[in-house]
PDB file of C-alpha atoms and ligand atoms in Angstrom:
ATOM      1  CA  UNK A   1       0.000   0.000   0.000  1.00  0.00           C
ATOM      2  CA  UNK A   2       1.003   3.249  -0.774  1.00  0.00           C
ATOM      3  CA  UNK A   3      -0.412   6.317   0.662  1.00  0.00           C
ATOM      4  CA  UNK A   4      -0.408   9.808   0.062  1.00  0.00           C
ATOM      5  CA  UNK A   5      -1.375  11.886   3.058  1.00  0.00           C
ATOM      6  CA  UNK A   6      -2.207  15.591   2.035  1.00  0.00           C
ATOM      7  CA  UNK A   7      -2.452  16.846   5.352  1.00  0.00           C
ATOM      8  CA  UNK A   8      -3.748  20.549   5.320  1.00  0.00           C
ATOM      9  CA  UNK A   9      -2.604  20.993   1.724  1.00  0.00           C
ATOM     10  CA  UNK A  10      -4.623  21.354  -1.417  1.00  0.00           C
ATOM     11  CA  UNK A  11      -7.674  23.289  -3.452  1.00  0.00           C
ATOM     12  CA  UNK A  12      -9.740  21.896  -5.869  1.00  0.00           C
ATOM     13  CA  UNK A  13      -7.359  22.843  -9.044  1.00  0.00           C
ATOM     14  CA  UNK A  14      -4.670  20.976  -7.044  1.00  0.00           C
ATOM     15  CA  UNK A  15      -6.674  17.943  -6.285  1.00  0.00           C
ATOM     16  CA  UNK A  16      -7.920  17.617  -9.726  1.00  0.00           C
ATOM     17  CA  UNK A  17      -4.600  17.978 -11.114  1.00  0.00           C
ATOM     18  CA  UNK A  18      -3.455  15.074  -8.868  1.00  0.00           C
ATOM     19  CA  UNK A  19      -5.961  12.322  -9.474  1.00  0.00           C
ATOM     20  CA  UNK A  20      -5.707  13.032 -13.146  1.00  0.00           C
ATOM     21  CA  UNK A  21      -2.314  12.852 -13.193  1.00  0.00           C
ATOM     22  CA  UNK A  22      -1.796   9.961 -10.748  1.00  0.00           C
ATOM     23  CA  UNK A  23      -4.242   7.862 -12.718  1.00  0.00           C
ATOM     24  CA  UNK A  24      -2.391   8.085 -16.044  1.00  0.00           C
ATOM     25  CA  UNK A  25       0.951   7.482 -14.486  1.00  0.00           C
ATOM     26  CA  UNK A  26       0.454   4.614 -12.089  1.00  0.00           C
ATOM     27  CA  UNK A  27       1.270   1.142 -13.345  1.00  0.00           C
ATOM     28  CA  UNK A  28      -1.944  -0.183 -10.699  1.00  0.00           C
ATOM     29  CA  UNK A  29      -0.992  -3.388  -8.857  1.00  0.00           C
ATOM     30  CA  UNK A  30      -3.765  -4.804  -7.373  1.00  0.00           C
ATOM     31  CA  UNK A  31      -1.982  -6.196  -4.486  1.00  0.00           C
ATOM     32  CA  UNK A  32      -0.571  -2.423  -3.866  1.00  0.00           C
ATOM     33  CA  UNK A  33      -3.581  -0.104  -3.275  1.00  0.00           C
ATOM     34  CA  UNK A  34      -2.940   3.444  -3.905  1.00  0.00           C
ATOM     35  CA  UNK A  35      -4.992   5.394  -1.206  1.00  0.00           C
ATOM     36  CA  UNK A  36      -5.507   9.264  -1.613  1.00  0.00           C
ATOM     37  CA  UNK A  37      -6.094  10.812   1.582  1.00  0.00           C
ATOM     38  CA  UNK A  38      -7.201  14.781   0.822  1.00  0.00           C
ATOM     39  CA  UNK A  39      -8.297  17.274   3.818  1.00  0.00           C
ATOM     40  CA  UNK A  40     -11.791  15.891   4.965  1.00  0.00           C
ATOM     41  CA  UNK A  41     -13.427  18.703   3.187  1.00  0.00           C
ATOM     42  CA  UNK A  42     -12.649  17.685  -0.653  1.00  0.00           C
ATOM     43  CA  UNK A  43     -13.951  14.041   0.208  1.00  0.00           C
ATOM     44  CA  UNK A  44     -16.800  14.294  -1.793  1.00  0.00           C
ATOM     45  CA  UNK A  45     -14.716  15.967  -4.427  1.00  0.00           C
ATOM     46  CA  UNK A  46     -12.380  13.658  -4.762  1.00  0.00           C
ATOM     47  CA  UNK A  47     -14.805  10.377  -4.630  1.00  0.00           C
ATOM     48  CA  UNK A  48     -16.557  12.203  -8.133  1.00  0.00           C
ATOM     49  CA  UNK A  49     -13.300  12.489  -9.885  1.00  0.00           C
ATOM     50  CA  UNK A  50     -12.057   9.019  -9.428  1.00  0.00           C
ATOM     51  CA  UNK A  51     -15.185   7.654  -9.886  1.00  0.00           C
ATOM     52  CA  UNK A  52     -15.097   9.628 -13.377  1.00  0.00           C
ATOM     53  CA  UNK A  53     -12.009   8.665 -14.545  1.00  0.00           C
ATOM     54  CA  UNK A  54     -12.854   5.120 -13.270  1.00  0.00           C
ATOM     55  CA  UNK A  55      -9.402   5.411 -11.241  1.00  0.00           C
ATOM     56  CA  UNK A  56      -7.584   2.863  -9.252  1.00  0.00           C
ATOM     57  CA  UNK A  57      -6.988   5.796  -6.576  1.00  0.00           C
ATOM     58  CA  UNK A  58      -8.403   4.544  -3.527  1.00  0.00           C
ATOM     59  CA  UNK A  59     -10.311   7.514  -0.809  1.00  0.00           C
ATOM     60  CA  UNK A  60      -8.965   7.808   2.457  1.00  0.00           C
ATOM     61  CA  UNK A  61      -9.899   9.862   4.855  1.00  0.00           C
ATOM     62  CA  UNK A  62      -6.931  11.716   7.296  1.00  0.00           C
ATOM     63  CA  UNK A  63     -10.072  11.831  10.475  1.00  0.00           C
ATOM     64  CA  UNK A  64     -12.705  10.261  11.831  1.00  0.00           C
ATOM     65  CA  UNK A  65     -13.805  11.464  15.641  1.00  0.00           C
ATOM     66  CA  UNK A  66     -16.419   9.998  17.516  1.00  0.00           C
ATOM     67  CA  UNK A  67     -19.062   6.976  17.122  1.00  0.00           C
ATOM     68  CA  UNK A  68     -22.345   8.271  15.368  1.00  0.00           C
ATOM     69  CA  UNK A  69     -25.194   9.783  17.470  1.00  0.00           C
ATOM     70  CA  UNK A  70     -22.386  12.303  19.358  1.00  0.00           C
ATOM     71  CA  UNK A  71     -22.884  15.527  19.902  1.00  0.00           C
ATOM     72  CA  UNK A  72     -19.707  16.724  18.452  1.00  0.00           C
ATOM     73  CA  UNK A  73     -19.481  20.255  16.376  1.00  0.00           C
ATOM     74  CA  UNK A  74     -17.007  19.764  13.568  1.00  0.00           C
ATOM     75  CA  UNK A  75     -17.227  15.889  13.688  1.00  0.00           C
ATOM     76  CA  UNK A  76     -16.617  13.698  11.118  1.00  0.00           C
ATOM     77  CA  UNK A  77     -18.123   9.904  11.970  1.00  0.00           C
ATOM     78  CA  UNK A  78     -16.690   6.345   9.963  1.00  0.00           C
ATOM     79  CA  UNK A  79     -20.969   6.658   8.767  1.00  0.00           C
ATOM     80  CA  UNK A  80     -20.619   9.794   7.061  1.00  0.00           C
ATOM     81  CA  UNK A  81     -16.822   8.195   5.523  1.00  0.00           C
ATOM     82  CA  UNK A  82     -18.317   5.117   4.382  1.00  0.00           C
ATOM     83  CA  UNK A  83     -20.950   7.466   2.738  1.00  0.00           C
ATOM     84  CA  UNK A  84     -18.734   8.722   0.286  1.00  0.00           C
ATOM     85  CA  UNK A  85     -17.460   5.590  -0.256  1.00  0.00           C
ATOM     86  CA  UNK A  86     -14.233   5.857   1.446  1.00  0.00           C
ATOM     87  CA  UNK A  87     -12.103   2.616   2.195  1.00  0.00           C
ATOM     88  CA  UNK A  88      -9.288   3.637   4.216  1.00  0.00           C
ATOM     89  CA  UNK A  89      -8.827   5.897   7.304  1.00  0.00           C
ATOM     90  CA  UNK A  90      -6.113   6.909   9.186  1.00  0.00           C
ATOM     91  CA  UNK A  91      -5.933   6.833  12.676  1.00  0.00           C
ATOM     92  CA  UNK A  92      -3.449   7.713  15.782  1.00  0.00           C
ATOM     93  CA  UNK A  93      -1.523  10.047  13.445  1.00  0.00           C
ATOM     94  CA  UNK A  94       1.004  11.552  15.895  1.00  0.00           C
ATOM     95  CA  UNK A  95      -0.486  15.192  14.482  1.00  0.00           C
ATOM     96  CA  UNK A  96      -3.861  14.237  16.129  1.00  0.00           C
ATOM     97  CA  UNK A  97      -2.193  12.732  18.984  1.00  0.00           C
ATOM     98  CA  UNK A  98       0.290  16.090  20.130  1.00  0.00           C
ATOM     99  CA  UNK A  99      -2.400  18.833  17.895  1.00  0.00           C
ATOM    100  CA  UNK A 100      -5.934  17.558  19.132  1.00  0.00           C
ATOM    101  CA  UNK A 101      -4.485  15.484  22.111  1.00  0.00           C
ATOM    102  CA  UNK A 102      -5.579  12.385  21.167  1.00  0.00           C
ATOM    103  CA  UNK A 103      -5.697  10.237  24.066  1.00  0.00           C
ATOM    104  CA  UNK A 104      -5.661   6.049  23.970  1.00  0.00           C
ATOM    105  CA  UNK A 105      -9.384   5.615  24.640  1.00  0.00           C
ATOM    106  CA  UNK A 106     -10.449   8.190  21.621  1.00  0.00           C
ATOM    107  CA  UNK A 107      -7.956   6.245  19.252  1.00  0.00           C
ATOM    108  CA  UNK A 108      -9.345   2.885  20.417  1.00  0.00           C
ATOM    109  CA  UNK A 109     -12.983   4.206  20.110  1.00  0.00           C
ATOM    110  CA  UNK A 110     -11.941   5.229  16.219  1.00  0.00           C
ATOM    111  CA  UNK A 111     -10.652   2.183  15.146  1.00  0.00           C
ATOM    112  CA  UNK A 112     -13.603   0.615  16.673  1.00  0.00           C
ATOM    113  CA  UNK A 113     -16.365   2.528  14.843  1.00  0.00           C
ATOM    114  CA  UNK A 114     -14.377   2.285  12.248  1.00  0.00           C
ATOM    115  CA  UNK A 115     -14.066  -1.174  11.928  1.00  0.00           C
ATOM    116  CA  UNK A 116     -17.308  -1.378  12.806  1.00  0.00           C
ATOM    117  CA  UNK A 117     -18.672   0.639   9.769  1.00  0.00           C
ATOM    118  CA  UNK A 118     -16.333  -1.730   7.433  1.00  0.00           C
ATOM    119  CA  UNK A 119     -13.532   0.681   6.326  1.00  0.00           C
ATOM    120  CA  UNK A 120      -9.739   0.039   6.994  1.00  0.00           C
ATOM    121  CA  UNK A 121      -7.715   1.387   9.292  1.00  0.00           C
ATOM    122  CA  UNK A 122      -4.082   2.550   8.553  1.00  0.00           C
ATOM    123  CA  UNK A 123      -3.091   2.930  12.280  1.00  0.00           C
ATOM    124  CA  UNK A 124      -0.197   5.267  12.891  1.00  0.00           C
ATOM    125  CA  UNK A 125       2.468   4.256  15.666  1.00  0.00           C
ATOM    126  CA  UNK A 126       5.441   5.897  16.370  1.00  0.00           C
ATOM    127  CA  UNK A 127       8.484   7.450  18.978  1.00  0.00           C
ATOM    128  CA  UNK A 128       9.387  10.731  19.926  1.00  0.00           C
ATOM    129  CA  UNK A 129      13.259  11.405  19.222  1.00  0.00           C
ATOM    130  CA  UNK A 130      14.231  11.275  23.028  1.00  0.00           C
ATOM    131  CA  UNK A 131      12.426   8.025  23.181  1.00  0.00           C
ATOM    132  CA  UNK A 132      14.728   6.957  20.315  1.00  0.00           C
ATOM    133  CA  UNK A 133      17.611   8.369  21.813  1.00  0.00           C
ATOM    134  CA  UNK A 134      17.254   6.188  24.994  1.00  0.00           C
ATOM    135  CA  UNK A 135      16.205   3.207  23.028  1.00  0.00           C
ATOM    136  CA  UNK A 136      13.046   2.800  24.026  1.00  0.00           C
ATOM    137  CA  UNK A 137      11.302   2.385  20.895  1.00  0.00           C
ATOM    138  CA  UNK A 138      10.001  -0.710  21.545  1.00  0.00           C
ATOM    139  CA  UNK A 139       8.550  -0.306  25.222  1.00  0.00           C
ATOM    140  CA  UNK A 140       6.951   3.292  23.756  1.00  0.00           C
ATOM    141  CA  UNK A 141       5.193   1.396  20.761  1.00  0.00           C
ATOM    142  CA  UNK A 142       3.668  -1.910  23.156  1.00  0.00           C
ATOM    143  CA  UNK A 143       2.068   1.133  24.852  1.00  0.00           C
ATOM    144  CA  UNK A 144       0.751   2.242  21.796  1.00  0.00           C
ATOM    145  CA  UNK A 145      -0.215  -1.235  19.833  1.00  0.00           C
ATOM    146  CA  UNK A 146      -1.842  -2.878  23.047  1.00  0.00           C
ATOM    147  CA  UNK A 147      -4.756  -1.087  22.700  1.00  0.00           C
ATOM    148  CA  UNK A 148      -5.454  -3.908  19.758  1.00  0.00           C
ATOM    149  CA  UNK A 149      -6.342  -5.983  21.879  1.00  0.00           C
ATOM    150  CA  UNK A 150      -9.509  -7.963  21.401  1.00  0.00           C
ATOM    151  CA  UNK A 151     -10.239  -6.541  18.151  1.00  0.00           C
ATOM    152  CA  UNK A 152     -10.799  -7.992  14.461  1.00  0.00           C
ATOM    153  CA  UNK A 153      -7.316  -6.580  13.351  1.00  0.00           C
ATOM    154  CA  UNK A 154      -7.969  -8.177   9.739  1.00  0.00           C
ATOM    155  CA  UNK A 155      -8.588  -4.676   7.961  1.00  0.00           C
ATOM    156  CA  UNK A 156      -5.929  -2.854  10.123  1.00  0.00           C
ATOM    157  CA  UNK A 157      -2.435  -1.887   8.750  1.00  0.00           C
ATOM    158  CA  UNK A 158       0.214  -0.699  10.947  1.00  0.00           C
ATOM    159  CA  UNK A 159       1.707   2.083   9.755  1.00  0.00           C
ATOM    160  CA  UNK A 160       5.211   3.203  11.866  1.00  0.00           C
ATOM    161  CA  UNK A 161       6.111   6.744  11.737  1.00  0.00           C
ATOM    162  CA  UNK A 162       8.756   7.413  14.111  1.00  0.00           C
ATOM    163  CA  UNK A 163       8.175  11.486  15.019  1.00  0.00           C
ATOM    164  CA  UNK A 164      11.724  12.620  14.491  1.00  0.00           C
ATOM    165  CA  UNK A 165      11.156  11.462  11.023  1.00  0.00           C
ATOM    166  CA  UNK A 166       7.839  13.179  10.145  1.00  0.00           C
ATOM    167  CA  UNK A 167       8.030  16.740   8.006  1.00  0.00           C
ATOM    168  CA  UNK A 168      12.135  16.613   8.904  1.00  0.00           C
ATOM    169  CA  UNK A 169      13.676  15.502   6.002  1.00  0.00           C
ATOM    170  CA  UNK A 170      15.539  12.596   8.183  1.00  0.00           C
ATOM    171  CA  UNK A 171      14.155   9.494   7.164  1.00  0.00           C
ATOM    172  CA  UNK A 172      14.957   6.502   9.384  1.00  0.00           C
ATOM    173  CA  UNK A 173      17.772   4.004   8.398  1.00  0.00           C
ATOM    174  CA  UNK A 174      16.626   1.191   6.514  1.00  0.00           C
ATOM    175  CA  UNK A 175      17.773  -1.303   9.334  1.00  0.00           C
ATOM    176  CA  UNK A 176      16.341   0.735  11.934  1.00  0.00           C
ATOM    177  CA  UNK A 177      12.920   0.562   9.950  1.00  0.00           C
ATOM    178  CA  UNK A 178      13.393  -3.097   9.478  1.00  0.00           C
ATOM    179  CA  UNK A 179      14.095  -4.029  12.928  1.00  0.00           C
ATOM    180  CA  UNK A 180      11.246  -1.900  14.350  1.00  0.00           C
ATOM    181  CA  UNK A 181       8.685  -3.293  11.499  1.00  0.00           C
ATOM    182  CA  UNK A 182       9.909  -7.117  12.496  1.00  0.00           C
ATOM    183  CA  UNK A 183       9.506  -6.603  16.394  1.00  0.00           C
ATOM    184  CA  UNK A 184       5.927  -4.857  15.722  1.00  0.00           C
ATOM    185  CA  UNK A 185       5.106  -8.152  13.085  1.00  0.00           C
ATOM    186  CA  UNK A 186       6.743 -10.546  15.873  1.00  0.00           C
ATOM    187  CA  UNK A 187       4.113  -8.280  18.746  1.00  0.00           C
ATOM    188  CA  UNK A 188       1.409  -8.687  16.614  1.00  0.00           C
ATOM    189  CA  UNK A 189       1.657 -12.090  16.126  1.00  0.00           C
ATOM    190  CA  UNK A 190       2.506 -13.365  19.808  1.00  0.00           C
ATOM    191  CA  UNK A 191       0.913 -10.764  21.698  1.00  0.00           C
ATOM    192  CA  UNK A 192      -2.659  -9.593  19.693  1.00  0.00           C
ATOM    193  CA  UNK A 193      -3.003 -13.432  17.685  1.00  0.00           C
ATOM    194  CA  UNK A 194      -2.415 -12.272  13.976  1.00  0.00           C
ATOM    195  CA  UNK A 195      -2.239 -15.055  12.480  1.00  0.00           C
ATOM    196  CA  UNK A 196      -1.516 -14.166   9.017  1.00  0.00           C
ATOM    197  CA  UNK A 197       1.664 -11.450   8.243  1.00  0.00           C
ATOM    198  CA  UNK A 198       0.061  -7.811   9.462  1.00  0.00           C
ATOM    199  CA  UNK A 199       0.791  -5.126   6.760  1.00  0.00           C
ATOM    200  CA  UNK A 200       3.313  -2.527   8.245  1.00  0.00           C
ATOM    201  CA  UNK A 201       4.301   0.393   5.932  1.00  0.00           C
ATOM    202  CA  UNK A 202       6.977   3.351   7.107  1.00  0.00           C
ATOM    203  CA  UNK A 203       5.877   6.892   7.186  1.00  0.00           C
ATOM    204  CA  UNK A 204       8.204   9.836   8.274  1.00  0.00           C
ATOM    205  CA  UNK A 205      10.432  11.786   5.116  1.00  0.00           C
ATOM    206  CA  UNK A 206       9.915   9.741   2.429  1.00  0.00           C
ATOM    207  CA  UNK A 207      10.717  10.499  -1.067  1.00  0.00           C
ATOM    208  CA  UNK A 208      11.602   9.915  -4.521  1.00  0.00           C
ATOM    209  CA  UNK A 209      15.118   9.200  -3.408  1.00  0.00           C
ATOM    210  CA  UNK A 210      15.260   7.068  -0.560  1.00  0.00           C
ATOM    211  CA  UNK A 211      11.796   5.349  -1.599  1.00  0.00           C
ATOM    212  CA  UNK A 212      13.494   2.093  -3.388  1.00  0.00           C
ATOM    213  CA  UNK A 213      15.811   1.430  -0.312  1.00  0.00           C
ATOM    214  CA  UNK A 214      13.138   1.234   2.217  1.00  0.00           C
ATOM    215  CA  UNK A 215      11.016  -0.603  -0.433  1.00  0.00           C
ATOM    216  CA  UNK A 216      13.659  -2.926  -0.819  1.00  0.00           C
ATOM    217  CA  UNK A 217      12.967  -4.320   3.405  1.00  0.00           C
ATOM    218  CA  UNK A 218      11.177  -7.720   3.324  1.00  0.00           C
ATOM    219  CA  UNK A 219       9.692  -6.098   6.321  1.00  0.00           C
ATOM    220  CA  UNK A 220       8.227  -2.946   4.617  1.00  0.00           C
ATOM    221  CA  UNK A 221       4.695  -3.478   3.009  1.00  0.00           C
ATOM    222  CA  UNK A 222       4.168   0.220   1.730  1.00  0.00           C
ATOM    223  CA  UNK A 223       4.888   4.140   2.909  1.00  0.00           C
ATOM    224  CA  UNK A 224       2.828   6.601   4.058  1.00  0.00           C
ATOM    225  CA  UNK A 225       4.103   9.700   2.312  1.00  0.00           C
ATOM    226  CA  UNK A 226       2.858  13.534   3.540  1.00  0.00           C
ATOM    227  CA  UNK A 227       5.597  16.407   1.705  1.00  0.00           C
ATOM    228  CA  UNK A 228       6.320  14.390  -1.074  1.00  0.00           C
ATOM    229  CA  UNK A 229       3.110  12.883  -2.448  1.00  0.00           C
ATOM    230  CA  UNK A 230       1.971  16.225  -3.070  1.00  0.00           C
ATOM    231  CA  UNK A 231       3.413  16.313  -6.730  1.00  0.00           C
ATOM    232  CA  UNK A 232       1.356  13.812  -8.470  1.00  0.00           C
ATOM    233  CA  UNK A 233       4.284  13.298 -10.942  1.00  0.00           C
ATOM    234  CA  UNK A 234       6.734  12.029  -7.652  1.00  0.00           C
ATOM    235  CA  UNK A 235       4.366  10.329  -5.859  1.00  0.00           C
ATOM    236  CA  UNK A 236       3.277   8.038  -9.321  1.00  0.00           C
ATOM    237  CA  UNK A 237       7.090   7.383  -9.663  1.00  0.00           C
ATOM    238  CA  UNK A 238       7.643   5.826  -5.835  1.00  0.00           C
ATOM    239  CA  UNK A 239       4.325   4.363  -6.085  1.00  0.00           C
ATOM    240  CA  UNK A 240       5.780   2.596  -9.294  1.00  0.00           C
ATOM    241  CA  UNK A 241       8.341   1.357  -7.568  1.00  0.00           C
ATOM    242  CA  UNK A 242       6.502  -0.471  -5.363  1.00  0.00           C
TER     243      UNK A 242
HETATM  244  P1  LIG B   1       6.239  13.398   5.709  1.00  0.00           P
HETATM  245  O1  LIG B   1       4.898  13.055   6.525  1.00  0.00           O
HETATM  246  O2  LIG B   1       6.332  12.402   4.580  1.00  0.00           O
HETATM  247  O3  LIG B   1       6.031  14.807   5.219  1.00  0.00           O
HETATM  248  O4  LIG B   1       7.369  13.256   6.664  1.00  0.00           O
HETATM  249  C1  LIG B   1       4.493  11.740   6.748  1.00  0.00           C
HETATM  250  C2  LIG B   1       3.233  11.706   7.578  1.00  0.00           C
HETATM  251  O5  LIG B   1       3.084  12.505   8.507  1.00  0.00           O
HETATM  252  O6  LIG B   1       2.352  10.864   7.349  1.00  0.00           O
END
């Protein structure tokens, strides 16, 4: 899977632009899905383009708050996603965790509803650079993956984004990514009962030129991409690559 989160970016000339461009480029791989995730507000707009074009682009969305039938101004519910005919959604992003202050219970209760209302969760895990530092990676991301526990994790990817890595330009070392994505496989599998190979895909820096390297990990199963998916021409290229 490869994914292009657009964070606060975008307009409707820029988004048009993109899936146009993106669906000539891309060589589509079925077993890759290419997920567009645009600012919640150009959902719609970006469903009725790729549904024109009959695109391989699949929607997802970059929120989802609380379970339907809250009172919540400016809420966005996995109902209202699935709607549109959105697939994917991202959750625990480590902007809604430190911006919004995303606590454990709220990200549980998303990827609940979520998986409730059938759409699939890219789940966003990840360490803060003194965490790193003191190597406490793993410890810091048991804290964050236990809350798995107990749930149908069959339409949940795991995507690692370690913080100091996000919007920095420093991507993590390829062995560093690889040993983190095999102790969060070897977790999932001994500690929340996957029994079939969870999908974990890096996030943090990723571009054009380090792209094929981290591809190249046994261990990697995708990126999540925020800067650099923003020119359709780049992100087709990694996403070719894949
Ligand atoms: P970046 O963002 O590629 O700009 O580092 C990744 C993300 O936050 O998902």
């Amino acid at each position: 899977m490869i994914v292009a989160n657009w964070k606060m970016n975008g307009s409707k000339a820029s988004i048009d632009d993109w899936i146009n461009t993106v669906s000539k480029c891309i060589k589509p791989n079925p077993e890759v899905p290419c997920v567009f995730c645009p600012p919640s507000l150009y959902i719609d707009f970006s469903r009725k383009l790729i549904d024109d074009l009959s695109s391989e682009i699949k929607l997802g969305s970059q929120l989802v708050n609380a379970e339907d039938g809250t009172a919540l101004t400016g809420g966005v519910n996995s109902s209202m996603l699935r709607d549109f005919s959105t697939d994917y959604v991202l959750i625990g992003h480590s902007e809604q965790r430190t911006f919004f202050n995303e606590q454990a219970n709220q990200t549980f209760n998303k990827i609940q509803n979520s998986i409730d209302a059938g759409l699939s969760i890219i789940f966003c895990i990840g360490e803060p650079l003194d965490i790193q530092k003191e190597n406490g990676t793993n410890d810091f991301l048991v804290t964050q993956l236990e809350i798995l526990k107990g749930l149908n994790l069959d339409n949940v990817t795991i995507a690692y984004e370690p913080l100091w890595a996000i919007g920095t330009g420093l991507n993590a070392q390829t062995a560093y990514i690889e040993e983190t994505h095999k102790f969060i496989k070897d977790y999932c599998e001994t500690d929340l009962g996957v029994n079939e190979d969870i999908s974990v895909v890096y996030g943090g820096s990723v571009k054009l030129e380090n792209a094929e390297e981290i591809l190249s990990s046994s261990c990697v199963d995708g990126l999540l991409i925020g800067g650099a998916s923003l020119n359709p021409d780049n992100f087709s290229n990694i996403y070719n690559l894949s």
